[in-house]
């Protein structure tokens, strides 16, 4: 399918997209939508609302956002699509002025995640405003390219305290053979991660947070990456530290994700 974009609930034009071509002060959420709806819609709406208040001091009403999502999906091809909803200010960037908030909705082909298991390089990096899914993060692509040049599939970030927190476009989850271990660090709270965590609670699966470092990686029994594409792809090593693939861990996370109901926008 070709990409479809709408700004303000109407088909986007070259003229009204031009100001956004190099805009770096905006935030977004990304989701996979099927004919049944989307999982974790409440988490997506909360992400947009919270980030807008942090960046702009105000937020678009949830019902307006849902209306714009429905409008874009109705104009799309139907079936499964990837959807990105980006909130920005008409005042633009490099200004302290307040402008009206607008929403750009883009539809594209459904995502095809890598098969895995993955090898992740470890790089020292801490994202600006890690709790916000904002645009313009060149470091993610830079470290991905650097990692692949060194023979890895992607990169994971290590903070100044030596803690492994997240990967370029992924949350991380670990397995100790009994509990799901979430890395304790300043990371983006992913929607898929939020879905999995609340469904694991419903299933009675133990979860805990801990500092994860290169030194204590060998004590863990598995790891995965997750994002809107997938609730779990196995990681086979971090830098030079190997980890068991642990297919039962990935299945557990997929089962938890599948338990989340679809909701129509």
Short mmCIF file of C-alpha atoms in Angstrom, two decimals:
data_model
loop_
_atom_site.label_atom_id
_atom_site.label_comp_id
_atom_site.label_asym_id
_atom_site.label_seq_id
_atom_site.Cartn_x
_atom_site.Cartn_y
_atom_site.Cartn_z
CA UNK A 1 0.00 0.00 0.00
CA UNK A 2 1.08 3.60 -0.49
CA UNK A 3 1.47 5.88 2.50
CA UNK A 4 -1.57 7.98 3.41
CA UNK A 5 -1.24 11.13 5.51
CA UNK A 6 -3.83 13.49 6.95
CA UNK A 7 -3.28 16.77 8.76
CA UNK A 8 -6.14 18.17 10.80
CA UNK A 9 -8.44 15.43 9.57
CA UNK A 10 -7.94 16.28 5.88
CA UNK A 11 -5.60 14.86 3.23
CA UNK A 12 -2.15 16.31 3.71
CA UNK A 13 -0.77 18.48 0.92
CA UNK A 14 2.75 19.45 -0.01
CA UNK A 15 1.99 22.97 1.18
CA UNK A 16 0.85 22.07 4.68
CA UNK A 17 3.48 19.35 5.10
CA UNK A 18 6.37 21.61 4.10
CA UNK A 19 6.65 23.34 7.53
CA UNK A 20 7.00 19.90 9.14
CA UNK A 21 9.82 18.69 6.91
CA UNK A 22 12.52 19.67 9.39
CA UNK A 23 10.40 20.10 12.51
CA UNK A 24 12.02 18.54 15.56
CA UNK A 25 9.75 19.73 18.37
CA UNK A 26 6.89 17.26 18.27
CA UNK A 27 5.90 13.91 19.70
CA UNK A 28 4.08 10.85 18.45
CA UNK A 29 2.72 7.41 19.09
CA UNK A 30 2.90 4.42 16.75
CA UNK A 31 0.50 1.52 16.62
CA UNK A 32 -0.47 -1.51 14.58
CA UNK A 33 -4.15 -1.41 13.62
CA UNK A 34 -6.18 -4.38 12.35
CA UNK A 35 -9.76 -4.65 11.17
CA UNK A 36 -10.60 -5.43 14.83
CA UNK A 37 -9.07 -2.20 16.15
CA UNK A 38 -5.96 -1.50 18.20
CA UNK A 39 -4.63 -2.89 21.45
CA UNK A 40 -3.86 -0.48 24.26
CA UNK A 41 -5.72 2.51 22.82
CA UNK A 42 -6.05 4.03 26.28
CA UNK A 43 -2.27 3.90 26.66
CA UNK A 44 -1.74 5.59 23.29
CA UNK A 45 -4.16 8.37 24.19
CA UNK A 46 -2.52 8.82 27.59
CA UNK A 47 0.91 9.03 25.92
CA UNK A 48 -0.25 11.78 23.53
CA UNK A 49 -2.08 13.71 26.24
CA UNK A 50 0.77 13.54 28.75
CA UNK A 51 3.52 14.41 26.26
CA UNK A 52 1.52 17.34 24.87
CA UNK A 53 1.12 18.80 28.34
CA UNK A 54 4.83 18.38 29.00
CA UNK A 55 5.95 19.94 25.70
CA UNK A 56 3.18 22.44 24.97
CA UNK A 57 1.27 22.98 28.22
CA UNK A 58 -2.00 21.75 26.72
CA UNK A 59 -3.36 18.71 24.90
CA UNK A 60 -5.84 17.80 22.20
CA UNK A 61 -9.05 16.23 23.56
CA UNK A 62 -9.04 12.44 23.42
CA UNK A 63 -12.28 12.37 21.41
CA UNK A 64 -10.80 14.69 18.78
CA UNK A 65 -7.76 12.45 18.49
CA UNK A 66 -9.98 9.39 18.13
CA UNK A 67 -12.05 11.16 15.48
CA UNK A 68 -8.91 11.99 13.48
CA UNK A 69 -7.75 8.38 13.76
CA UNK A 70 -11.12 7.11 12.53
CA UNK A 71 -11.12 9.61 9.66
CA UNK A 72 -7.69 8.50 8.49
CA UNK A 73 -8.51 4.81 8.82
CA UNK A 74 -11.76 5.28 6.88
CA UNK A 75 -9.75 6.83 4.04
CA UNK A 76 -7.20 4.03 4.12
CA UNK A 77 -7.15 0.66 2.40
CA UNK A 78 -8.75 -1.25 5.26
CA UNK A 79 -7.26 -4.28 6.98
CA UNK A 80 -3.97 -4.17 8.84
CA UNK A 81 -1.93 -0.95 8.77
CA UNK A 82 0.78 0.83 10.72
CA UNK A 83 -0.46 4.15 12.09
CA UNK A 84 1.62 7.03 13.40
CA UNK A 85 -0.06 9.99 15.12
CA UNK A 86 2.18 13.04 15.59
CA UNK A 87 1.25 16.11 17.64
CA UNK A 88 2.90 19.43 16.89
CA UNK A 89 2.33 23.15 17.44
CA UNK A 90 1.49 25.48 14.57
CA UNK A 91 3.88 27.98 16.17
CA UNK A 92 6.73 25.76 15.00
CA UNK A 93 10.01 25.34 16.82
CA UNK A 94 12.79 27.70 17.93
CA UNK A 95 10.14 29.87 19.57
CA UNK A 96 8.59 30.16 22.99
CA UNK A 97 5.28 31.25 21.46
CA UNK A 98 2.21 29.08 21.93
CA UNK A 99 0.35 27.90 18.85
CA UNK A 100 -2.62 25.70 18.18
CA UNK A 101 -1.93 21.99 18.42
CA UNK A 102 -2.46 19.88 15.33
CA UNK A 103 -2.31 16.17 14.57
CA UNK A 104 -0.64 14.47 11.62
CA UNK A 105 -1.87 10.91 11.06
CA UNK A 106 0.07 8.66 8.71
CA UNK A 107 -0.87 5.18 7.55
CA UNK A 108 1.53 2.69 6.01
CA UNK A 109 1.98 -1.04 5.50
CA UNK A 110 1.84 -3.21 8.62
CA UNK A 111 5.23 -3.69 10.26
CA UNK A 112 7.27 -6.83 9.73
CA UNK A 113 9.51 -7.32 12.76
CA UNK A 114 12.89 -9.05 12.47
CA UNK A 115 12.87 -12.78 13.15
CA UNK A 116 15.65 -12.74 15.72
CA UNK A 117 17.32 -13.79 17.87
CA UNK A 118 19.16 -10.47 17.87
CA UNK A 119 22.64 -9.35 18.78
CA UNK A 120 22.67 -5.91 20.43
CA UNK A 121 25.72 -3.74 20.77
CA UNK A 122 26.05 -1.79 24.02
CA UNK A 123 26.65 1.96 23.72
CA UNK A 124 26.74 4.73 26.26
CA UNK A 125 23.78 7.01 25.60
CA UNK A 126 20.99 8.72 27.53
CA UNK A 127 18.06 10.14 25.57
CA UNK A 128 16.81 13.67 26.16
CA UNK A 129 13.36 13.61 27.82
CA UNK A 130 13.36 9.79 27.89
CA UNK A 131 9.72 9.57 29.01
CA UNK A 132 8.48 11.27 25.82
CA UNK A 133 8.33 9.63 22.38
CA UNK A 134 9.58 12.72 20.56
CA UNK A 135 10.83 13.17 17.02
CA UNK A 136 14.23 14.13 15.70
CA UNK A 137 16.35 11.58 17.58
CA UNK A 138 19.25 11.14 15.19
CA UNK A 139 21.16 9.14 17.81
CA UNK A 140 18.86 6.15 17.37
CA UNK A 141 19.71 5.74 13.69
CA UNK A 142 23.34 6.67 14.24
CA UNK A 143 23.86 3.96 16.86
CA UNK A 144 21.90 1.43 14.78
CA UNK A 145 24.22 2.06 11.85
CA UNK A 146 27.29 1.88 14.07
CA UNK A 147 26.08 -1.38 15.61
CA UNK A 148 25.39 -3.06 12.27
CA UNK A 149 28.81 -1.98 11.03
CA UNK A 150 30.28 -3.87 14.01
CA UNK A 151 28.33 -7.02 13.19
CA UNK A 152 25.31 -6.56 15.48
CA UNK A 153 21.64 -6.23 14.60
CA UNK A 154 20.96 -3.11 16.68
CA UNK A 155 22.14 -1.23 19.77
CA UNK A 156 21.07 -1.02 23.41
CA UNK A 157 21.80 1.99 25.60
CA UNK A 158 23.84 2.08 28.80
CA UNK A 159 23.45 5.07 31.13
CA UNK A 160 26.17 6.83 33.10
CA UNK A 161 25.61 4.42 36.02
CA UNK A 162 26.30 1.41 33.78
CA UNK A 163 22.65 0.34 33.59
CA UNK A 164 21.17 -1.15 30.43
CA UNK A 165 17.81 0.55 29.93
CA UNK A 166 16.40 0.36 26.41
CA UNK A 167 17.41 -0.17 22.79
CA UNK A 168 17.16 2.23 19.85
CA UNK A 169 13.43 1.80 19.13
CA UNK A 170 12.74 -0.97 21.62
CA UNK A 171 11.95 -1.57 25.24
CA UNK A 172 13.85 -4.40 26.89
CA UNK A 173 12.57 -7.17 29.15
CA UNK A 174 14.58 -9.89 30.88
CA UNK A 175 13.80 -13.30 32.36
CA UNK A 176 15.32 -14.90 35.45
CA UNK A 177 13.55 -18.23 34.95
CA UNK A 178 10.66 -17.30 37.22
CA UNK A 179 9.97 -13.55 37.01
CA UNK A 180 9.91 -10.96 34.26
CA UNK A 181 12.64 -8.43 35.01
CA UNK A 182 12.21 -4.84 33.80
CA UNK A 183 15.41 -2.78 33.67
CA UNK A 184 15.48 0.04 36.20
CA UNK A 185 16.57 3.14 34.28
CA UNK A 186 15.15 6.26 32.63
CA UNK A 187 13.37 4.74 29.62
CA UNK A 188 10.38 5.44 27.41
CA UNK A 189 7.36 3.60 28.84
CA UNK A 190 6.28 1.78 25.69
CA UNK A 191 2.64 1.05 25.00
CA UNK A 192 3.40 -2.61 24.25
CA UNK A 193 5.35 -2.77 27.51
CA UNK A 194 2.34 -1.28 29.32
CA UNK A 195 0.01 -3.83 27.75
CA UNK A 196 2.29 -6.72 28.65
CA UNK A 197 2.80 -5.54 32.22
CA UNK A 198 -0.88 -5.25 33.01
CA UNK A 199 -1.74 -8.54 31.35
CA UNK A 200 1.07 -10.31 33.21
CA UNK A 201 -0.48 -8.95 36.40
CA UNK A 202 -3.83 -10.46 35.38
CA UNK A 203 -2.10 -13.78 34.66
CA UNK A 204 -0.35 -13.75 38.03
CA UNK A 205 3.14 -13.78 36.51
CA UNK A 206 5.76 -12.29 38.89
CA UNK A 207 7.42 -9.07 37.72
CA UNK A 208 10.10 -6.92 39.27
CA UNK A 209 12.49 -4.10 38.42
CA UNK A 210 16.25 -4.21 38.92
CA UNK A 211 19.43 -2.59 37.69
CA UNK A 212 20.65 -4.61 34.71
CA UNK A 213 24.34 -4.26 33.91
CA UNK A 214 26.89 -6.11 31.82
CA UNK A 215 28.16 -7.67 35.03
CA UNK A 216 24.84 -9.26 36.05
CA UNK A 217 23.64 -10.20 32.54
CA UNK A 218 25.07 -13.76 32.84
CA UNK A 219 22.79 -14.42 35.83
CA UNK A 220 19.68 -13.86 33.67
CA UNK A 221 17.94 -16.56 31.67
CA UNK A 222 16.83 -14.60 28.63
CA UNK A 223 15.97 -11.22 27.14
CA UNK A 224 13.71 -9.75 24.47
CA UNK A 225 13.07 -6.48 22.69
CA UNK A 226 9.51 -5.20 22.23
CA UNK A 227 7.75 -2.29 20.57
CA UNK A 228 4.55 -1.69 18.58
CA UNK A 229 5.71 -4.30 16.07
CA UNK A 230 5.95 -7.20 18.51
CA UNK A 231 5.73 -8.07 22.21
CA UNK A 232 8.93 -10.07 22.14
CA UNK A 233 11.90 -10.92 19.92
CA UNK A 234 14.67 -12.88 21.60
CA UNK A 235 18.07 -11.30 22.21
CA UNK A 236 20.96 -13.75 22.00
CA UNK A 237 23.73 -11.45 23.19
CA UNK A 238 24.56 -7.96 24.43
CA UNK A 239 27.93 -6.91 23.05
CA UNK A 240 30.08 -9.96 23.86
CA UNK A 241 27.83 -11.36 26.61
CA UNK A 242 25.67 -14.28 25.38
CA UNK A 243 22.21 -15.03 26.77
CA UNK A 244 19.93 -18.07 26.39
CA UNK A 245 17.27 -17.56 23.71
CA UNK A 246 14.50 -18.71 26.12
CA UNK A 247 11.60 -19.36 23.71
CA UNK A 248 9.26 -19.97 26.64
CA UNK A 249 9.84 -16.39 27.78
CA UNK A 250 8.92 -14.96 24.38
CA UNK A 251 5.80 -17.15 24.26
CA UNK A 252 4.76 -15.89 27.69
CA UNK A 253 5.00 -12.29 26.54
CA UNK A 254 3.13 -13.00 23.30
CA UNK A 255 0.37 -14.75 25.26
CA UNK A 256 0.10 -11.77 27.61
CA UNK A 257 -0.09 -9.36 24.69
CA UNK A 258 -2.70 -11.47 22.89
CA UNK A 259 -4.89 -11.33 26.01
CA UNK A 260 -5.30 -7.56 25.54
CA UNK A 261 -8.61 -6.82 23.81
CA UNK A 262 -8.87 -4.82 20.61
CA UNK A 263 -10.58 -1.42 20.85
CA UNK A 264 -11.93 0.54 17.89
CA UNK A 265 -10.68 4.15 17.77
#
